[in-house]
Each structure stands twice: as structure tokens, then as C-alpha cells.
Coordinates of C-alpha atoms and ligand atoms in Angstrom, one line a residue:
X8 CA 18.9 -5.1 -17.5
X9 CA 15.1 -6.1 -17.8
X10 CA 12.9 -6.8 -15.6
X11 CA 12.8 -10.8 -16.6
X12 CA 16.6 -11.3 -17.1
X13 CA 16.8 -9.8 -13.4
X14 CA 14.5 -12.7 -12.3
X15 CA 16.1 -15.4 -14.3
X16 CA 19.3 -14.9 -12.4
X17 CA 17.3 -15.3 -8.8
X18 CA 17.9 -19.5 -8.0
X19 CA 14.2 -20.1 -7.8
X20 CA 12.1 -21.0 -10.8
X21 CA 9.2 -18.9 -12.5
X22 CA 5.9 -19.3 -12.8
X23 CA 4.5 -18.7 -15.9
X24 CA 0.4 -18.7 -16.1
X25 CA -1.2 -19.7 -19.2
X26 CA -4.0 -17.1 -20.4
X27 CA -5.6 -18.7 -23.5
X28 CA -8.1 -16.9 -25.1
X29 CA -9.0 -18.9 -28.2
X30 CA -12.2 -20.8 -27.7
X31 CA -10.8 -24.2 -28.8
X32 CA -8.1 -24.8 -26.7
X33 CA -7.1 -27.7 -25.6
X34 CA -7.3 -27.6 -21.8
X35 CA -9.1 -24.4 -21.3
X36 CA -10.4 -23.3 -24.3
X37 CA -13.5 -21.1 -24.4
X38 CA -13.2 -20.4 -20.6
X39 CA -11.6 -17.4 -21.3
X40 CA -12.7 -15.7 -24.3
X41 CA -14.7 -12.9 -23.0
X42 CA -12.5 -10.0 -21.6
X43 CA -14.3 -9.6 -17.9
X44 CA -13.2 -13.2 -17.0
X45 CA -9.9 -13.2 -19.1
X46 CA -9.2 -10.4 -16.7
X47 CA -10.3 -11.9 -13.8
X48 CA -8.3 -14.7 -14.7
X49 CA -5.1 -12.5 -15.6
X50 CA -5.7 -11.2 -11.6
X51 CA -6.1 -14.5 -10.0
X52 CA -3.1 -15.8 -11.5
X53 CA -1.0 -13.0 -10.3
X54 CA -2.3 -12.8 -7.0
X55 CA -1.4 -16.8 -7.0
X56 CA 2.0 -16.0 -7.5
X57 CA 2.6 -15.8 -11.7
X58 CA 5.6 -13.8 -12.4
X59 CA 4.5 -14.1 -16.4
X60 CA 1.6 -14.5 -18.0
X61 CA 1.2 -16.3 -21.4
X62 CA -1.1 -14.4 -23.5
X63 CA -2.4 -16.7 -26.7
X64 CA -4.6 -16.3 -29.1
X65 CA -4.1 -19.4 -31.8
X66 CA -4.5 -23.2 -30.4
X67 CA -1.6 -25.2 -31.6
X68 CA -3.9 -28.4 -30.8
X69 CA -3.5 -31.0 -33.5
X70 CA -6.8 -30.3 -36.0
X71 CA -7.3 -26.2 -34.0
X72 CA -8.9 -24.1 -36.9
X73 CA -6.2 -21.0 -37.8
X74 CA -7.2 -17.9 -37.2
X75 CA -6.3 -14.5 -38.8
X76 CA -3.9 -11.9 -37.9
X77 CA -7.2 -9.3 -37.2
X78 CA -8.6 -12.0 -35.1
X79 CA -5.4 -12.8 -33.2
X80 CA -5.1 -9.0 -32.5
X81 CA -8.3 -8.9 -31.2
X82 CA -7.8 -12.0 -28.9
X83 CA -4.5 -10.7 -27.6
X84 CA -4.0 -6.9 -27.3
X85 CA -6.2 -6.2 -24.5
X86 CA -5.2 -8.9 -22.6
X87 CA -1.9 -7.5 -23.1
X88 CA -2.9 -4.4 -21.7
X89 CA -4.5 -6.2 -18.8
X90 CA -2.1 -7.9 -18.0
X91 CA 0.3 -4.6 -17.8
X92 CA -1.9 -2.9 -15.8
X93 CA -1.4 -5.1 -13.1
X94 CA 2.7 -5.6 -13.4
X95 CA 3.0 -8.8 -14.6
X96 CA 5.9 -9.6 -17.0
X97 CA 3.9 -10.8 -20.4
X98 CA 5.1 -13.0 -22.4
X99 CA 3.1 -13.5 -26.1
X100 CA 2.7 -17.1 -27.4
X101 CA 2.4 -16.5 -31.4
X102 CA 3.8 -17.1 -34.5
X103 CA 3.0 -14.5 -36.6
X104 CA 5.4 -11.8 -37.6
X105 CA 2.3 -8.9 -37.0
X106 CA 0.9 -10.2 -34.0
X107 CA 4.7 -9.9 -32.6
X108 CA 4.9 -6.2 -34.0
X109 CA 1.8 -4.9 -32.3
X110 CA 2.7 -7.0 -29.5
X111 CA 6.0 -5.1 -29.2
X112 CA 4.4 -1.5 -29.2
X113 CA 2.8 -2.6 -26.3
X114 CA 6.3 -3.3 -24.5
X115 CA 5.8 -7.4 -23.9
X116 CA 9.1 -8.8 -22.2
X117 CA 9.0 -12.0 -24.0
X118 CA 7.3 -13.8 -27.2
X119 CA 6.8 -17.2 -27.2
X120 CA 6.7 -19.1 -30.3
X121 CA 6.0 -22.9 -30.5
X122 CA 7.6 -22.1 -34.0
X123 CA 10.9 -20.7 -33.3
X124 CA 10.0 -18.0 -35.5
X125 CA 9.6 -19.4 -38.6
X126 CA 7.1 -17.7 -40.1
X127 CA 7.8 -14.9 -42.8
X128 CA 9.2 -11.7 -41.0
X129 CA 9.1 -13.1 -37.4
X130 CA 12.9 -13.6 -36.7
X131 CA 13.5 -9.9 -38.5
X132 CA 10.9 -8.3 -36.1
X133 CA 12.0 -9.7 -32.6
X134 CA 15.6 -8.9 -34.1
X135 CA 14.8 -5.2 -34.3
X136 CA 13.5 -4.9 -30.8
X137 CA 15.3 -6.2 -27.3
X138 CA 12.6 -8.6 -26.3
X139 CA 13.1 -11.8 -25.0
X140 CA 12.0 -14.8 -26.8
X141 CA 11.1 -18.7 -26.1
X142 CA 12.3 -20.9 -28.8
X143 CA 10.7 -24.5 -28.7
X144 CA 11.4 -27.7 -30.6
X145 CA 8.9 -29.1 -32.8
X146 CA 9.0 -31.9 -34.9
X147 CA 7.0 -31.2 -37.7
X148 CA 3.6 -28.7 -37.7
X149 CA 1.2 -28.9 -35.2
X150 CA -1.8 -30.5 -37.6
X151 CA 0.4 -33.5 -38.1
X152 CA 2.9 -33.6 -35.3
X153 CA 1.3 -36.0 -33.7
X154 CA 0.6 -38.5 -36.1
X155 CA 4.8 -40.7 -36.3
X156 CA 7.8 -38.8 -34.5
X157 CA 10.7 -40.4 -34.5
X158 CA 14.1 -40.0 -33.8
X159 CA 17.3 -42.2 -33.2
X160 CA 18.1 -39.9 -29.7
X161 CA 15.1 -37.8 -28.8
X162 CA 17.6 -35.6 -26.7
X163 CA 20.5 -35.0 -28.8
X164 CA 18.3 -34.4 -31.7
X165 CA 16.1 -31.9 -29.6
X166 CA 19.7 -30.5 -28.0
X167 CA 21.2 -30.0 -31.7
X168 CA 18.2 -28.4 -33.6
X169 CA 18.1 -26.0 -30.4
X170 CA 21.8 -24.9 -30.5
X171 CA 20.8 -24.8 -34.6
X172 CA 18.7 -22.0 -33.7
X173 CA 20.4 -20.4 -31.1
X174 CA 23.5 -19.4 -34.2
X175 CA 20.9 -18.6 -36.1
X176 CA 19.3 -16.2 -33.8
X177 CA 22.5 -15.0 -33.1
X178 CA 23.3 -14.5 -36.6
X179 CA 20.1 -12.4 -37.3
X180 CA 21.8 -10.4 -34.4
X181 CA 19.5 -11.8 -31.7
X182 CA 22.4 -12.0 -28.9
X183 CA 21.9 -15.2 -26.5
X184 CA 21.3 -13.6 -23.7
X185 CA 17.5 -12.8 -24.4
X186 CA 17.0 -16.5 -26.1
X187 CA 14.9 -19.0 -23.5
X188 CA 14.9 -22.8 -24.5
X189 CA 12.2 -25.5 -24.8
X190 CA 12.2 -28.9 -25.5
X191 CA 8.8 -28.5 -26.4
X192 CA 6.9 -31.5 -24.8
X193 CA 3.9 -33.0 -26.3
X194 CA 5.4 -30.9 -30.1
X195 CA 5.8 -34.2 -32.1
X196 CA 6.9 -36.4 -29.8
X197 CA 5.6 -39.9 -28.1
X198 CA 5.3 -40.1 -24.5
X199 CA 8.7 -42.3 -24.4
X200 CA 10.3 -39.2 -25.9
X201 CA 8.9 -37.1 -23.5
X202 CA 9.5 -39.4 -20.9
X203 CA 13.4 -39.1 -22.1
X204 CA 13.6 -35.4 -22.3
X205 CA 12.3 -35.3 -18.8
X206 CA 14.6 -37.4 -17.2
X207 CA 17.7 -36.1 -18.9
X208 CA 16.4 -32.5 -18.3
X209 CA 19.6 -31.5 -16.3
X210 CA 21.4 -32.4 -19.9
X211 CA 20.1 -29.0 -21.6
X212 CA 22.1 -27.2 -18.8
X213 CA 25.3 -27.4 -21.3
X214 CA 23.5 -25.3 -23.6
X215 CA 23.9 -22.4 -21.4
X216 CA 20.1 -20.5 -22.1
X217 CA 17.0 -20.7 -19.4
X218 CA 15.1 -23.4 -19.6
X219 CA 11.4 -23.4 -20.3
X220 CA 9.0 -26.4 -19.4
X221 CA 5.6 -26.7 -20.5
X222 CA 3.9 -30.3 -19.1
X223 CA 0.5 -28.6 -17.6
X224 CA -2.1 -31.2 -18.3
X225 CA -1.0 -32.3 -21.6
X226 CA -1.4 -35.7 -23.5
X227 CA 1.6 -37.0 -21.3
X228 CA 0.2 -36.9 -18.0
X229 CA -3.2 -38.0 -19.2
X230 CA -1.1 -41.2 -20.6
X231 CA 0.7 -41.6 -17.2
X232 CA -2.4 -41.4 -15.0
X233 CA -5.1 -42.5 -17.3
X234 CA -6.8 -39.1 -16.4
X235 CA -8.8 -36.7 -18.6
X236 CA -7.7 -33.0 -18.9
X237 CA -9.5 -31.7 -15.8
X238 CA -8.3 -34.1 -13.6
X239 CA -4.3 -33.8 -14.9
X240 CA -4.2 -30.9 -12.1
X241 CA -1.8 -32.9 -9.3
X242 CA 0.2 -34.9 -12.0
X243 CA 1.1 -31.5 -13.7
X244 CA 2.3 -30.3 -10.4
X245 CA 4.5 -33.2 -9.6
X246 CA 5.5 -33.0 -13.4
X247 CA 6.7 -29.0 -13.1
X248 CA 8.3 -29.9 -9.4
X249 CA 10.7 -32.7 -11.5
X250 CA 11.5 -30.2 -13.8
X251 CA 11.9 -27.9 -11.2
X252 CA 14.4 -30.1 -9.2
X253 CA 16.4 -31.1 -12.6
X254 CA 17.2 -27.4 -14.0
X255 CA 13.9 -26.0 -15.6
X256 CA 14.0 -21.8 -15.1
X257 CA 10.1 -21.4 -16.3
X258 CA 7.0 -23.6 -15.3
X259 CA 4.5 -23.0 -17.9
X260 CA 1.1 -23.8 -16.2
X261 CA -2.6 -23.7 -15.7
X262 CA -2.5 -24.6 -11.9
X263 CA -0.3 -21.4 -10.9
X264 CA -1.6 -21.7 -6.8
X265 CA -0.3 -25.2 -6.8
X266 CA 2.6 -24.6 -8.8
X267 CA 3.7 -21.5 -7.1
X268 CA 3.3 -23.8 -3.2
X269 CA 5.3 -26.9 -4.8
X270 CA 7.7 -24.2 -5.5
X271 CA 7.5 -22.6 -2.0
X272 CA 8.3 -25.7 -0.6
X273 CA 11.3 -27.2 -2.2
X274 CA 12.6 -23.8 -2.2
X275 CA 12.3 -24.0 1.6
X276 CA 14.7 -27.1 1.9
X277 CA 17.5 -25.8 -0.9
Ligands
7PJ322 C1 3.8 -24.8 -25.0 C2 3.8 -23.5 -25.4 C3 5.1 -25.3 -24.5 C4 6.0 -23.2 -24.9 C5 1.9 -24.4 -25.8 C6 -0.4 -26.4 -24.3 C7 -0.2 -26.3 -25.8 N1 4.8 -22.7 -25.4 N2 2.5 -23.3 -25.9 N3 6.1 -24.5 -24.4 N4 2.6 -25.4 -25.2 N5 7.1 -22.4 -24.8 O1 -0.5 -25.5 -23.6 O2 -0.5 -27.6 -23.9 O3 5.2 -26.5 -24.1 S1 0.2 -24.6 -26.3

């Protein structure tokens, strides 16, 4: 068994640290891009308790220029190997089919695509290797997500097109047991619908996969507090503890310290 299906049998959530290395990023974008502090950052996580670290190299923000396959390699790979180096499970947030390829020589655990794998080739290379992966609902494409999602039942629109997936992960010989969920908050959908996906969380239990959450100081929070991105820190926390509390497996956050002590401490009273 690997090392992350071992830890997403233990009761207590993960803590999954966002390492973003494109410079136009939403929340952190350009903090990171040269190697000494992405590493620096890649340590400080895991000595704040991260059991994962994200490694991206493409914003998904609404309007982020695309980048190439060369640049995206260049972005990601070292970090990568960084990230290795120090023991951390890594997990790979891309969508393209080459980025995942490289990314697999160097033994990632998990790839995480805000596109379920969409792209050309994608779904045939994480089928030919027995990574994990992170399928998210989107509504849409990240340039125009944004812009009108609708739905009749955010939830059981979200729940469907997941199980959708799932089959067809399953028919490309992807076995469910190394497919992760995610409703994909903020991924074409209004705060009311993220608002609903959050409070029927414990509803996506039924589907029978881990669930991933990704709130950290996104649009939703800002909306809920009135706050700008760096001051979404304590609203992502109480955010992640929710989903905690109602059945989320993987916190995906910036603010891994805080994260990892909310965690400490509910864990404490369960
Ligand atoms: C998510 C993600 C998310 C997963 C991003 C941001 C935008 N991957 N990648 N779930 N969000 N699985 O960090 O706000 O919610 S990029």
C-alpha cells in the first residue's frame, strides 16, 4: 500500500500545503518563484506539519496567462525534487498530459488536476502508472468560470458529474481506490453554491472516495468577511476546521501552522 493511502485510512485529516510557483497566482503568486525561497518554503511547511505539498506551476485564476509545457517543467521539477528530499508526500497540481509524465519519473504520490484530466493524453498517462489522483468539479474553464454558473442543485449536479468521472476513471482502468474527490470550490460557482456544498459536505460521504477541500483564502471568504487575500488567513482556518468536522480527508491550504493546530485541537476532543 502507499505511503498516502496508509494516511488516508488514519481518522485525522491531512494537511496539504500549497507551493505555487507561477508568478501570477492568485494568493501568493510571485512569492515563490525563485528556487532558494520555494525551498525554504517547501521546509517551513513541513516542519509546520504538511503531510503533502502541492507543487503548481500554471495559475487557474480567471484571466492567468498559460504557460508552456517547457515552462511548467521548469517551474515544477525541482520543486518536486525538493520536496522529496525532505519526505513529504507530493502531490502535482497540473493538467497537462507531459507535465504528469515527467512528474511520474520522479515518483509523485498524487496529481492534482482542477481539470479531471481532460486534456489530450492525461487520463491514459496516470492510467499507466499507480499514482493517486485528485479529481475536481469545474463548471466550465477557468477564463470564464466565473462569469454565470448555474445549476438547479449545486450538490447533486457536483455529486453526479463526480461519480461520472469516477466510471470513467474506472473504465480507463484507474481502480477507485487511488481516485480523491473535490467539489472544487470557487471552480464556477457563486458563493451561494459554495455556501451549499459546504454545508452539505457530509453528503459526498455516499460516494465512498477521500474528500479534498480547497477554501484557503479564496473569493468565498473574501465575500464572507469583506477581507482582501492577505487578511483571509483566520476565515480559511475556521473554513478548513468546518470541513474538517463534516467529512473533508485533505485541507488544501496556505496557512499550514494554523491549519495543522485547528486540527490538533479538534482532534484532541474526538
Ligand atoms: C484547488 C486546486 C482546489 C484542488 C486550486 C487556489 C486556486 N486543486 N487548485 N482543489 N484550487 N484539488 O488555490 O485558490 O480547490 S488553484
Amino acid at each position: 500500500m502507499s505511503k498516502l493511502a496508509k494516511l488516508l485510512q488514519r481518522p485525522e485529516p491531512l494537511v496539504m500545503g500549497i507551493l505555487n510557483t507561477t508568478p501570477d497566482s492568485f494568493s501568493d503568486g510571485g512569492q515563490f518563484v525563485d528556487k532558494a525561497s520555494a525551498e525554504a518554503r517547501v521546509k517551513s511547511m513541513i516542519e509546520a506539519g504538511a503531510e503533502i505539498i502541492d507543487i503548481g506551476g500554471e495559475s487557474t485564476r480567471p484571466g492567468a496567462t498559460e504557460v508552456s509545457v517547457q515552462q511548467e517543467l521548469d517551474r515544477v521539477l525541482p520543486m518536486i525534487e525538493c520536496a522529496k528530499q525532505n519526505d513529504a508526500i507530493v502531490s502535482v497540481d497540473t493538467s497537462k498530459a507531459e507535465v504528469m509524465q515527467e512528474a511520474l519519473k520522479l515518483e509523485v504520490d498524487l496529481i492534482n488536476d482542477v481539470r479531471s484530466f481532460t486534456a489530450p493524453g492525461a487520463l491514459k498517462v496516470v492510467s499507466s502508472s499507480d499514482v493517486h489522483i485528485c479529481i475536481m468539479h469545474m463548471q466550465g474553464e477557468p477564463r470564464t468560470m466565473q462569469q454565470n454558473p448555474q445549476y438547479d442543485n449545486v450538490v447533486t449536479e457536483v455529486q453526479e458529474a463526480l461519480i461520472k468521472r469516477i466510471a470513467e476513471c474506472e473504465e480507463k482502468g484507474i481502480s477507485k481506490n487511488r481516485i480523491i474527490i473535490d467539489p472544487g470550490f470557487g471552480f464556477g460557482k457563486t458563493l451561494e453554491h459554495n455556501c451549499q456544498l459546504m454545508k452539505q459536505l457530509e453528503s459526498f460521504r455516499i460516494i465512498d472516495c477521500p474528500l479534498l477541500v480547497g477554501v484557503s483564502r479564496k473569493t468565498m471568504i473574501g465575500q464572507i468577511l469583506d477581507k482582501d487575500i492577505a487578511e483571509r488567513g483566520l476565515g480559511s482556518v475556521v473554513a478548513a476546521t468546518y470541513a474538517a468536522l463534516n467529512g473533508a480527508k485533505i485541507l488544501r491550504v496556505h496557512d499550514v501552522e494554523e491549519t495543522v493546530q485547528a486540527m490538533r485541537i479538534i482532534n484532541a476532543f474526538q
